[in-house]
Amino acid sequence: MTALKALIWDVDGTMADTERDGHRPAFNRAFEEVGLDWEWSVDLYGELLAVTGGKERIQHYCRNFLGREERAEYVADLHRRKTRRFLAMLETGAIPLRPGVKRLLEQARASGVRLAIATTTTPANVEFLLRANLGEQALDWFDVIGAGDIVPSKKPAPDIYEHVLAELGLPASECLALEDSRQGLISARAAGLPTLVTVSSYTQKDPLEDALAVLDHLGEPGNPCKARVGTAPASGQVDLDWLQGLLS
Ligand code: XBP
Ligand code: MG
């Protein structure tokens, strides 16, 4: 049996449901700040999420919805403004962790299962989300935090997961990725990682073949998780024993 050595966490949609009421309004406030009349509605943003990375998403919007390309520096400035807005939201604790995330992180720490992060989002967003929800020390819980522009290609490319595996010094077969979206699942699977998906508000209808299981969330006392694909843990809570069972 392959022993589970590390959990590799996606952030947006997996650790916290950040997109609809976090990143999306932050983008809209940044556009307002510079006098742009761009307004990303809930539905339009759901379409734009096909492109990962905030700067790439802005450029994709310009090309495909406005029929023009914006200068990279202009897009980078817009993205810096957006990130400032998003960080301000995180600092107020406005964006909580999803059910079961804190519980499973703490169980992994207590059991010696290593923790890592593989995300497309900006590193500061990860730091602020973890600090706001888990306290100052939380960053130290993770052996590796792979985020944003540190790899040439973002999800669905496998780059960020391959980077994290190399830094961990572990084979993919001894690790398990936790994701929320089709783009993230494709990325993790392309890196050879067994992957559990907990769908988020934008990914309920994503095609998610090749996941070990698809759940509505990780579950916690009084809020049992349910399976969309495969079977949910009998206890209603994803724990290390259940994840280990997925690996064998
Ligand atoms: C989700 C993303 C990110 C966020 C926005 O990342 O694609 O781009 O939507 O964050 P993941 P930035 O699911 O891999 O955590 O604007 O900082 O990119
Ligand atoms: Mg995600």
Tab-separated table of C-alpha atoms and ligand atoms in Angstrom:
chain	number	residue	atom	x	y	z
A	1	MET	CA	0.000	0.000	0.000
A	2	THR	CA	1.329	3.503	-0.877
A	3	ALA	CA	1.608	5.609	2.279
A	4	LEU	CA	0.182	9.138	1.974
A	5	LYS	CA	3.095	11.527	2.641
A	6	ALA	CA	1.726	14.966	1.657
A	7	LEU	CA	-1.444	16.900	0.852
A	8	ILE	CA	-1.080	19.564	-1.847
A	9	TRP	CA	-3.813	22.206	-1.636
A	10	ASP	CA	-5.273	24.432	-4.283
A	11	VAL	CA	-6.441	27.758	-2.806
A	12	ASP	CA	-9.213	29.536	-4.704
A	13	GLY	CA	-12.381	27.481	-4.547
A	14	THR	CA	-10.755	24.715	-2.484
A	15	MET	CA	-9.478	26.339	0.733
A	16	ALA	CA	-11.979	29.189	0.444
A	17	ASP	CA	-14.794	30.120	-1.950
A	18	THR	CA	-13.021	33.297	-3.079
A	19	GLU	CA	-14.045	33.930	-6.663
A	20	ARG	CA	-17.651	35.201	-6.824
A	21	ASP	CA	-17.646	37.512	-3.772
A	22	GLY	CA	-13.909	38.116	-3.430
A	23	HIS	CA	-11.794	38.261	-6.570
A	24	ARG	CA	-14.700	39.334	-8.793
A	25	PRO	CA	-15.673	42.506	-6.826
A	26	ALA	CA	-11.971	43.297	-6.349
A	27	PHE	CA	-11.526	43.331	-10.133
A	28	ASN	CA	-14.608	45.567	-10.525
A	29	ARG	CA	-13.372	48.058	-7.888
A	30	ALA	CA	-9.976	48.228	-9.613
A	31	PHE	CA	-11.644	48.977	-12.967
A	32	GLU	CA	-13.709	51.728	-11.285
A	33	GLU	CA	-10.579	53.185	-9.697
A	34	VAL	CA	-9.100	54.002	-13.103
A	35	GLY	CA	-12.404	55.133	-14.609
A	36	LEU	CA	-13.110	52.035	-16.717
A	37	ASP	CA	-16.763	51.097	-17.223
A	38	TRP	CA	-15.896	47.372	-17.237
A	39	GLU	CA	-18.234	45.430	-14.915
A	40	TRP	CA	-17.701	41.690	-14.544
A	41	SER	CA	-21.106	40.237	-13.604
A	42	VAL	CA	-21.379	36.915	-11.748
A	43	ASP	CA	-22.202	35.143	-15.018
A	44	LEU	CA	-19.512	36.852	-17.110
A	45	TYR	CA	-16.889	36.151	-14.431
A	46	GLY	CA	-17.917	32.483	-14.497
A	47	GLU	CA	-17.011	32.467	-18.207
A	48	LEU	CA	-13.745	34.345	-17.633
A	49	LEU	CA	-12.647	31.800	-15.016
A	50	ALA	CA	-11.786	29.514	-17.939
A	51	VAL	CA	-8.563	31.546	-17.959
A	52	THR	CA	-6.503	31.190	-14.781
A	53	GLY	CA	-4.373	34.049	-13.478
A	54	GLY	CA	-5.760	37.527	-12.896
A	55	LYS	CA	-3.483	39.315	-15.392
A	56	GLU	CA	-4.147	36.661	-18.026
A	57	ARG	CA	-7.901	36.933	-17.320
A	58	ILE	CA	-7.869	40.714	-17.859
A	59	GLN	CA	-5.943	40.356	-21.137
A	60	HIS	CA	-8.327	37.563	-22.245
A	61	TYR	CA	-11.295	39.874	-21.542
A	62	CYS	CA	-9.708	42.693	-23.578
A	63	ARG	CA	-8.954	40.451	-26.550
A	64	ASN	CA	-12.199	38.465	-26.587
A	65	PHE	CA	-14.768	40.975	-25.342
A	66	LEU	CA	-13.283	44.354	-26.316
A	67	GLY	CA	-11.454	43.237	-29.458
A	68	ARG	CA	-8.158	44.810	-28.437
A	69	GLU	CA	-4.945	43.993	-26.584
A	70	GLU	CA	-3.873	46.198	-23.658
A	71	ARG	CA	-0.223	46.958	-22.857
A	72	ALA	CA	1.252	44.458	-20.356
A	73	GLU	CA	2.204	47.300	-17.966
A	74	TYR	CA	-1.358	48.621	-18.000
A	75	VAL	CA	-2.734	45.164	-17.218
A	76	ALA	CA	-0.144	44.702	-14.471
A	77	ASP	CA	-1.188	48.035	-12.913
A	78	LEU	CA	-4.859	47.042	-12.988
A	79	HIS	CA	-3.947	43.727	-11.379
A	80	ARG	CA	-1.934	45.416	-8.620
A	81	ARG	CA	-4.948	47.607	-7.811
A	82	LYS	CA	-7.203	44.539	-7.792
A	83	THR	CA	-4.837	42.650	-5.486
A	84	ARG	CA	-4.799	45.576	-3.026
A	85	ARG	CA	-8.610	45.468	-2.919
A	86	PHE	CA	-8.654	41.682	-2.457
A	87	LEU	CA	-6.043	41.790	0.326
A	88	ALA	CA	-8.140	44.417	2.143
A	89	MET	CA	-11.109	42.031	2.056
A	90	LEU	CA	-8.999	39.146	3.337
A	91	GLU	CA	-7.590	41.273	6.171
A	92	THR	CA	-11.095	41.910	7.514
A	93	GLY	CA	-11.685	38.147	7.697
A	94	ALA	CA	-14.455	38.559	5.116
A	95	ILE	CA	-13.468	35.323	3.360
A	96	PRO	CA	-13.628	32.237	5.616
A	97	LEU	CA	-12.139	28.797	4.967
A	98	ARG	CA	-14.509	26.204	3.547
A	99	PRO	CA	-15.941	23.430	5.775
A	100	GLY	CA	-13.393	20.902	6.971
A	101	VAL	CA	-10.295	22.720	5.665
A	102	LYS	CA	-8.970	23.763	9.105
A	103	ARG	CA	-9.872	20.375	10.605
A	104	LEU	CA	-7.985	18.429	7.894
A	105	LEU	CA	-4.969	20.759	7.970
A	106	GLU	CA	-4.707	20.277	11.738
A	107	GLN	CA	-5.086	16.506	11.454
A	108	ALA	CA	-2.315	16.376	8.837
A	109	ARG	CA	-0.002	18.436	11.062
A	110	ALA	CA	-0.712	16.210	14.069
A	111	SER	CA	-0.060	13.059	11.999
A	112	GLY	CA	3.134	14.185	10.275
A	113	VAL	CA	1.557	14.307	6.813
A	114	ARG	CA	3.332	17.188	5.051
A	115	LEU	CA	1.416	20.169	3.665
A	116	ALA	CA	1.966	22.204	0.506
A	117	ILE	CA	0.086	24.697	-1.663
A	118	ALA	CA	-0.114	24.790	-5.471
A	119	THR	CA	-2.136	27.779	-6.668
A	120	THR	CA	-2.437	30.198	-9.563
A	121	THR	CA	-3.255	33.121	-7.304
A	122	THR	CA	-0.821	35.813	-6.153
A	123	PRO	CA	1.407	34.766	-3.193
A	124	ALA	CA	0.222	37.664	-0.989
A	125	ASN	CA	-3.359	36.415	-1.360
A	126	VAL	CA	-2.311	33.054	0.105
A	127	GLU	CA	-0.471	34.659	3.004
A	128	PHE	CA	-3.351	36.970	3.908
A	129	LEU	CA	-5.973	34.208	3.617
A	130	LEU	CA	-3.992	31.850	5.858
A	131	ARG	CA	-3.118	34.521	8.441
A	132	ALA	CA	-6.673	35.852	8.648
A	133	ASN	CA	-8.155	32.378	9.157
A	134	LEU	CA	-5.418	30.354	10.896
A	135	GLY	CA	-3.197	32.939	12.630
A	136	GLU	CA	0.325	34.271	12.157
A	137	GLN	CA	2.061	30.875	12.371
A	138	ALA	CA	-0.050	29.251	9.646
A	139	LEU	CA	2.426	29.965	6.859
A	140	ASP	CA	4.932	27.721	8.668
A	141	TRP	CA	2.529	24.768	8.436
A	142	PHE	CA	3.365	24.443	4.733
A	143	ASP	CA	6.678	22.998	3.540
A	144	VAL	CA	6.128	24.521	0.095
A	145	ILE	CA	3.895	27.358	-1.116
A	146	GLY	CA	3.834	27.420	-4.918
A	147	ALA	CA	1.840	30.429	-6.121
A	148	GLY	CA	1.274	32.786	-9.056
A	149	ASP	CA	3.976	33.742	-11.548
A	150	ILE	CA	6.737	31.444	-10.250
A	151	VAL	CA	6.070	29.023	-13.096
A	152	PRO	CA	5.958	29.850	-16.821
A	153	SER	CA	2.543	28.267	-17.464
A	154	LYS	CA	-0.432	28.383	-15.111
A	155	LYS	CA	-3.118	25.752	-14.615
A	156	PRO	CA	-4.284	23.667	-16.478
A	157	ALA	CA	-0.562	23.264	-17.270
A	158	PRO	CA	1.093	20.953	-14.678
A	159	ASP	CA	3.934	23.378	-13.949
A	160	ILE	CA	2.877	24.526	-10.489
A	161	TYR	CA	2.253	20.983	-9.248
A	162	GLU	CA	5.537	19.748	-10.754
A	163	HIS	CA	7.336	22.632	-9.029
A	164	VAL	CA	5.768	21.775	-5.650
A	165	LEU	CA	6.560	18.048	-6.011
A	166	ALA	CA	10.184	18.856	-6.851
A	167	GLU	CA	10.447	21.139	-3.809
A	168	LEU	CA	8.842	18.484	-1.596
A	169	GLY	CA	11.172	15.827	-2.990
A	170	LEU	CA	8.282	13.361	-3.143
A	171	PRO	CA	6.856	11.253	-5.972
A	172	ALA	CA	3.319	12.183	-7.067
A	173	SER	CA	2.145	8.680	-6.099
A	174	GLU	CA	2.773	9.411	-2.395
A	175	CYS	CA	0.869	12.687	-2.436
A	176	LEU	CA	-2.737	13.781	-2.954
A	177	ALA	CA	-3.984	17.040	-4.509
A	178	LEU	CA	-7.135	18.823	-3.348
A	179	GLU	CA	-8.789	20.888	-6.069
A	180	ASP	CA	-12.130	22.530	-6.961
A	181	SER	CA	-12.111	23.048	-10.733
A	182	ARG	CA	-11.588	21.336	-14.071
A	183	GLN	CA	-8.534	23.485	-14.759
A	184	GLY	CA	-7.014	22.501	-11.437
A	185	LEU	CA	-7.866	18.817	-11.859
A	186	ILE	CA	-6.257	18.725	-15.310
A	187	SER	CA	-3.132	20.402	-13.907
A	188	ALA	CA	-2.785	18.015	-10.955
A	189	ARG	CA	-3.502	14.902	-13.030
A	190	ALA	CA	-0.979	15.994	-15.685
A	191	ALA	CA	1.586	16.060	-12.871
A	192	GLY	CA	0.556	12.478	-11.984
A	193	LEU	CA	-1.222	13.407	-8.747
A	194	PRO	CA	-4.194	11.479	-7.345
A	195	THR	CA	-6.777	14.246	-6.889
A	196	LEU	CA	-9.848	14.813	-4.716
A	197	VAL	CA	-12.248	17.532	-5.905
A	198	THR	CA	-14.603	19.569	-3.717
A	199	VAL	CA	-16.690	21.672	-6.080
A	200	SER	CA	-17.141	25.402	-5.393
A	201	SER	CA	-19.828	27.911	-6.381
A	202	TYR	CA	-18.498	28.229	-9.945
A	203	THR	CA	-17.454	24.639	-10.609
A	204	GLN	CA	-20.613	22.653	-9.779
A	205	LYS	CA	-21.053	21.744	-13.444
A	206	ASP	CA	-17.388	21.298	-14.427
A	207	PRO	CA	-16.634	17.965	-16.119
A	208	LEU	CA	-14.431	16.262	-13.511
A	209	GLU	CA	-13.595	12.808	-14.786
A	210	ASP	CA	-10.359	11.365	-13.451
A	211	ALA	CA	-10.906	12.693	-9.898
A	212	LEU	CA	-10.647	10.044	-7.144
A	213	ALA	CA	-13.971	11.426	-5.896
A	214	VAL	CA	-16.011	14.624	-6.247
A	215	LEU	CA	-17.600	15.958	-3.038
A	216	ASP	CA	-19.541	19.097	-2.168
A	217	HIS	CA	-16.995	19.937	0.579
A	218	LEU	CA	-14.663	18.246	3.108
A	219	GLY	CA	-17.318	17.974	5.815
A	220	GLU	CA	-17.264	18.824	9.507
A	221	PRO	CA	-19.331	17.946	12.596
A	222	GLY	CA	-22.952	18.839	11.892
A	223	ASN	CA	-22.228	19.495	8.217
A	224	PRO	CA	-21.580	16.118	6.528
A	225	CYS	CA	-20.137	16.118	3.012
A	226	LYS	CA	-21.965	14.424	0.156
A	227	ALA	CA	-20.564	12.767	-2.973
A	228	ARG	CA	-21.225	14.074	-6.495
A	229	VAL	CA	-19.079	11.308	-8.017
A	230	GLY	CA	-17.771	8.248	-6.200
A	231	THR	CA	-18.601	7.678	-2.508
A	232	ALA	CA	-18.351	10.103	0.397
A	233	PRO	CA	-16.772	9.032	3.724
A	234	ALA	CA	-19.343	7.251	5.925
A	235	SER	CA	-18.513	9.713	8.708
A	236	GLY	CA	-19.437	12.642	6.449
A	237	GLN	CA	-15.951	14.078	7.042
A	238	VAL	CA	-12.850	13.659	4.857
A	239	ASP	CA	-9.993	12.538	7.130
A	240	LEU	CA	-6.536	11.065	6.572
A	241	ASP	CA	-7.708	7.440	6.866
A	242	TRP	CA	-10.302	7.988	4.165
A	243	LEU	CA	-7.760	9.751	1.923
A	244	GLN	CA	-5.241	6.950	2.532
A	245	GLY	CA	-7.920	4.506	1.440
A	246	LEU	CA	-8.304	6.420	-1.834
A	247	LEU	CA	-4.592	5.945	-2.522
A	248	SER	CA	-4.373	2.192	-1.977
B	1	XBP	C1	-7.541	30.609	-9.173
B	1	XBP	C2	-7.089	31.597	-10.179
B	1	XBP	C3	-6.552	32.926	-9.721
B	1	XBP	C4	-7.663	33.734	-9.048
B	1	XBP	C5	-7.344	35.207	-9.024
B	1	XBP	O1	-6.379	30.101	-8.587
B	1	XBP	O2	-7.144	31.295	-11.354
B	1	XBP	O3	-6.106	33.604	-10.876
B	1	XBP	O4	-8.859	33.593	-9.829
B	1	XBP	O5	-6.099	35.413	-8.376
B	1	XBP	P1	-6.345	28.594	-7.892
B	1	XBP	P2	-5.015	36.397	-9.055
B	1	XBP	O6	-7.728	27.950	-8.085
B	1	XBP	O7	-5.240	27.862	-8.627
B	1	XBP	O8	-6.040	28.861	-6.447
B	1	XBP	O9	-5.778	37.605	-9.558
B	1	XBP	O10	-4.048	36.703	-7.962
B	1	XBP	O11	-4.430	35.572	-10.169
B	2	MG	MG	-9.114	26.555	-7.560
